[in-house]
Amino acid sequence: MIDYVWLIPVFPLVGFLINGLLGQKLSKNTVGAIGSGAVGLSFLLTVGIFLEYLKLPPQARPVEKVVYTWIASGAFQAPVAFLVDPLSLIMLLVVSGVSTLIHIYSVGYMHDDPGFYRYFSYLNLFVFAMLTLVGANNFLLMFVGWEGVGLCSYLLIGFWYEKQSASDAGKKAFVVNRIGDFGFLLGMFLIFWTFGSLNFREVFALAGNFPVGDLTITAITLCLFLGATGKSAQLPLYTWLPDAMEGPTPVSALIHAATMVTAGVYMVARCSALYVLAPISLTTVAIVGAGTAIFAATIGLAQFDIKRVLAYSTVSQLGYMFLACGVGAFISGIFHLMTHAFFKALLFLDSGSVIHGMHGEQDMRKMGGLKKKMPITYKTYILATLAIAGIFPFAGFFSKDEILFFSLVDGHLVYWGIATAAAFITAFYMFRSVFMTFHGEARWDPHVHPHESPPLMTVPLIILAVLSVVGGFVGFPIIEGLHVFRDFLAPSITPLKAAEHHSVTFEVAMMIFSMGVAGVGIYTAYKMYMVKPELPDKVVAKFPTVYDYVYNKYYVDELYDATVVEPIKDGSNFLWTGVDDQVVDGAVNGSAGFVAWLSAHLRKLETGFLSNYALAILLGVTVIVGYLLGYVG
Amino acid sequence: MTINIPTFCLSSIGPWLTLTVTAIVVLLLDALSPKGRKAYFPQLSLLGLAVAAVQTVRLWGRTGDDFARMVYLDNFAFFFYLVLILGAALTVLISRQYLEDYGKNLGEYYALILFATLGMMLMVAGAHLIMIFLGLEIMSIAIYVLAGLFREDLRSNEAAIKYLVLGAFSSAFLLFGMAMLYGASGGTLYLNDLAHRLVETAALTKPLTLLGLALLLVGFGFKVASVPFHMWTPDVYEGAPTSVTAFMAVGVKAAAFAAFARIMFLVFPAFLPQWNMLLWVLAVATMTLGNVVAIAQSNIKRMLAYSSIAHAGYLLVGLIAANQLGGVSLLYYLLAYTLMNVGAFGVVILVGRKKDSYLNINDYAGLGAQHPALAAAMAIFMFALAGMPGTVGFIGKFYIFSAAIQAGYLWLVLIGVMNSLISVFYYLRITVIMYMRPAEADLGAIAFTPSMNAALVLTAAATIWFGIFPGLIYNLALNSMKAFPGL
């Protein structure tokens, strides 16, 4: 079955073609069935390949399948080829699995939208690009997928393009990602220049010859990481992600929580062989990751839009994953990526269910008391929140605890401190959202009649809830040999240093401590939002400046506007009025103008007279003969 | 005195015979059959072309020569047979309704197309300079007549006269050049012999050889529409019936480049430094003039004429590289060019409607909204001609430019890429006009016919397909280039 790995991305591509070309004429049920079915087939095939891979003897792993070579010229090869190894398998499973659930959910969520077929064709195109990204065996094909998911993200953020804010958000995401893509591209050029290949395995094998701290490798990894900060919404390029919530909620769940935004983490983990050679880059990754984790978490404290809370939480959790990579715990990063995909997708889908049931309301201040009205949504939301808060034995507990552990053991006390603080804040604001949305008294407008969502939407919620509960067991710590996930993934990752044995007591102590931190966070939220609902206002009144900063997201958007966007605009205005009208109309437009002028004059040579043409030929003969004979002389 | 009749094998020239017979049958039927029967000529021609294609496929892999060393049997020739047959077949497919509108759906049209194709085949397989000249003349005379097919139309007359006079002029140079080489080599015109004879006698006859080379460059330069021998192109392309223009643009160019490349690679490898500097200048001038002047055109046929000149410039780059990849890129690009260019002219015929009434680029406004499928096809052809990734045009340019890089012509490639950028402007302008500008009035019905639809779907699909999966054509072309082991 491994031979058919190329079919994994092809199924959604076919779905995209069918829905894109014929969708207008098909019924909504057909469109939904084709869209979900195509992704479902990819998932089933991935599972089949996964099971087959497990049976392969170690010397037969990993498997590379070249579908065909697009262009080949000299040393440069551009093959369409897939790498089947533990890392890509995990990613393929997560992407196709979560995508299938979200496609099914979308059939219910988007049912009344006039752009139904457009939505599903974009969504399938996204899955195609994402599966290509994680399945590719070389940087070029990965980049094709990378750009593809960016395009789909742009299309889906601006899906409701009649809405000004939605199309603005799409544009913002596109422009910010461009900066990151530039880094990726530069890194890719450097890789080809240095290694003469873009194939992962060849590059990583050759990288072994370089000393630790090599400048070229450092430059490559820093460039690639710039790409990752764009795609995965890290400091300083995270600003597009909260705005991306303008898209339909299942899109937020799929693209802006579970899959696309994790592409940067995947890329860093994939390039672990390069990163371990570049301590400077690793430190950068860790600092950016830790910084983002705490920074975004604090913003999440003061948001009232339920989707924005989740968006900042996503940025913060992605920071955790990068922190893990930065201290060399790549496997823990991927582990958290997986569990996060489960519970964050669930949280978003739950919020979608709430928004659906509340007829489009997203402000938590106008919710409350939904527990009774939407029991399934409520219960699954609670489970996901426990998972993200890191409560035993939910999925997030295992992965987050690992990151905290390694950030202390292999990293630095400061990393650990920051990560622990962020964990506390996360537990707090996530339960704040639970209490504000589902508990307390109903604050919704009288004309709103909340209702539970249809089964098409709640069944995916339940499946994801199960995964959020048990998904962490594959990475069971303490008892050696039970960490199936680590053992499986190890061949794909180049470790920073040999595995160490840690004392079990120490590990358990760490766990209890981090659980305690989360517990305090939850209790604080309970105190503030359930017991004494007037408390938050008092806190706000006490620290008005701090609150103002946090509420306004530290004015980063304004800062960027003031320092980057506005100067560019001013510069553009100056260029437009001052330079463009005179100089550029004589330079950029001018070179076009020159070409046009040349064009207009050269065409006059075409007199239409036969004799002139013959004369031109004769002139040509004279020059050529003269040149060649003169050459001899 | 005994005369030795050399042995030969008729199957070596099977495709030629088939086309000849088909053409004659068409002519006879045209004379004998009542008016109603004439509808069958396109089908008959297609059948002949199909049989010739099958024969070519069966010849594939044969090597050597035949007919007293006059005809090469090699995959280089066979590859071009297929390209030429494809070009002719597509031309037949797009012609019928167009000719009927003019009342010119005549047997001789199809016969002339077939004869011209035959001439092209002689050119690509000729192993002797006279064979090549013969092929060139068979082709040219047929096309002079085709260009003037619309007797009542002044522009068509003008096109035919201009092409005829200038064509005769340039043929004279070509023939004169061959005579020089005959003298310089001490009396041979076989391509195989010329190369070493010219080197052996170089001490004595180098000026004569170079004169011959110069005149050959002029003759082929005219046929491929290279600057400064290009001036007929816009007038003839504009005036000739659109279907003939399509045929000229792809068939003549392919055949002329094939013969040109064969002669340069086989006969003049020792004189490479001389001719490729010269071609370097011609290529730059051709690309640049073609692309720059195309911008100022408002008539779509004239614009495509300049685009055709520009493409001759790109193809010259592949020739200049004079390495294996350069040859491969020529073969690939000429096939690609056949697909995207006949497709584009097919759209021009459809949009032109009754008797070419709508040939201004502004007549394409609103096409995207009113005839989305047709606009999509045109957009594909324009993207491909501009060299966008995902189309054959990109792959072709990629091969051409990497061949030139391999051969060390960095500046030539830079100029070529700059030219590509300029060309994007006028190709995309058509797309912008089609999609962004509303039509001034309802465009009305467009006369789609099954054969035209088939041609457009085929070319558009192949333009995309071979842009994504270029491997098949690449391998065939690579195989064909084994005819030149020296490269």
Short mmCIF file of C-alpha atoms in Angstrom, two decimals, chain A residues 126 128-130 132-134 140-151 231:
data_model
loop_
_atom_site.label_atom_id
_atom_site.label_comp_id
_atom_site.label_asym_id
_atom_site.label_seq_id
_atom_site.Cartn_x
_atom_site.Cartn_y
_atom_site.Cartn_z
CA PHE A 126 -6.07 23.19 1.36
CA PHE A 128 -4.18 18.67 -0.80
CA ALA A 129 -1.54 21.34 -0.24
CA MET A 130 -1.09 20.46 3.43
CA THR A 132 1.86 17.62 0.03
CA LEU A 133 3.72 19.81 2.49
CA VAL A 134 4.09 17.13 5.13
CA LEU A 140 11.01 22.31 -3.19
CA LEU A 141 7.87 20.20 -3.04
CA MET A 142 7.46 21.18 0.58
CA PHE A 143 7.61 24.79 -0.54
CA VAL A 144 4.93 24.13 -3.16
CA GLY A 145 2.69 22.85 -0.38
CA TRP A 146 3.78 25.71 1.87
CA GLU A 147 2.68 28.28 -0.69
CA GLY A 148 -0.45 26.27 -1.46
CA VAL A 149 -1.65 26.29 2.15
CA GLY A 150 -0.87 30.00 2.31
CA LEU A 151 -3.03 30.64 -0.72
CA LYS A 231 3.45 30.46 9.00
#
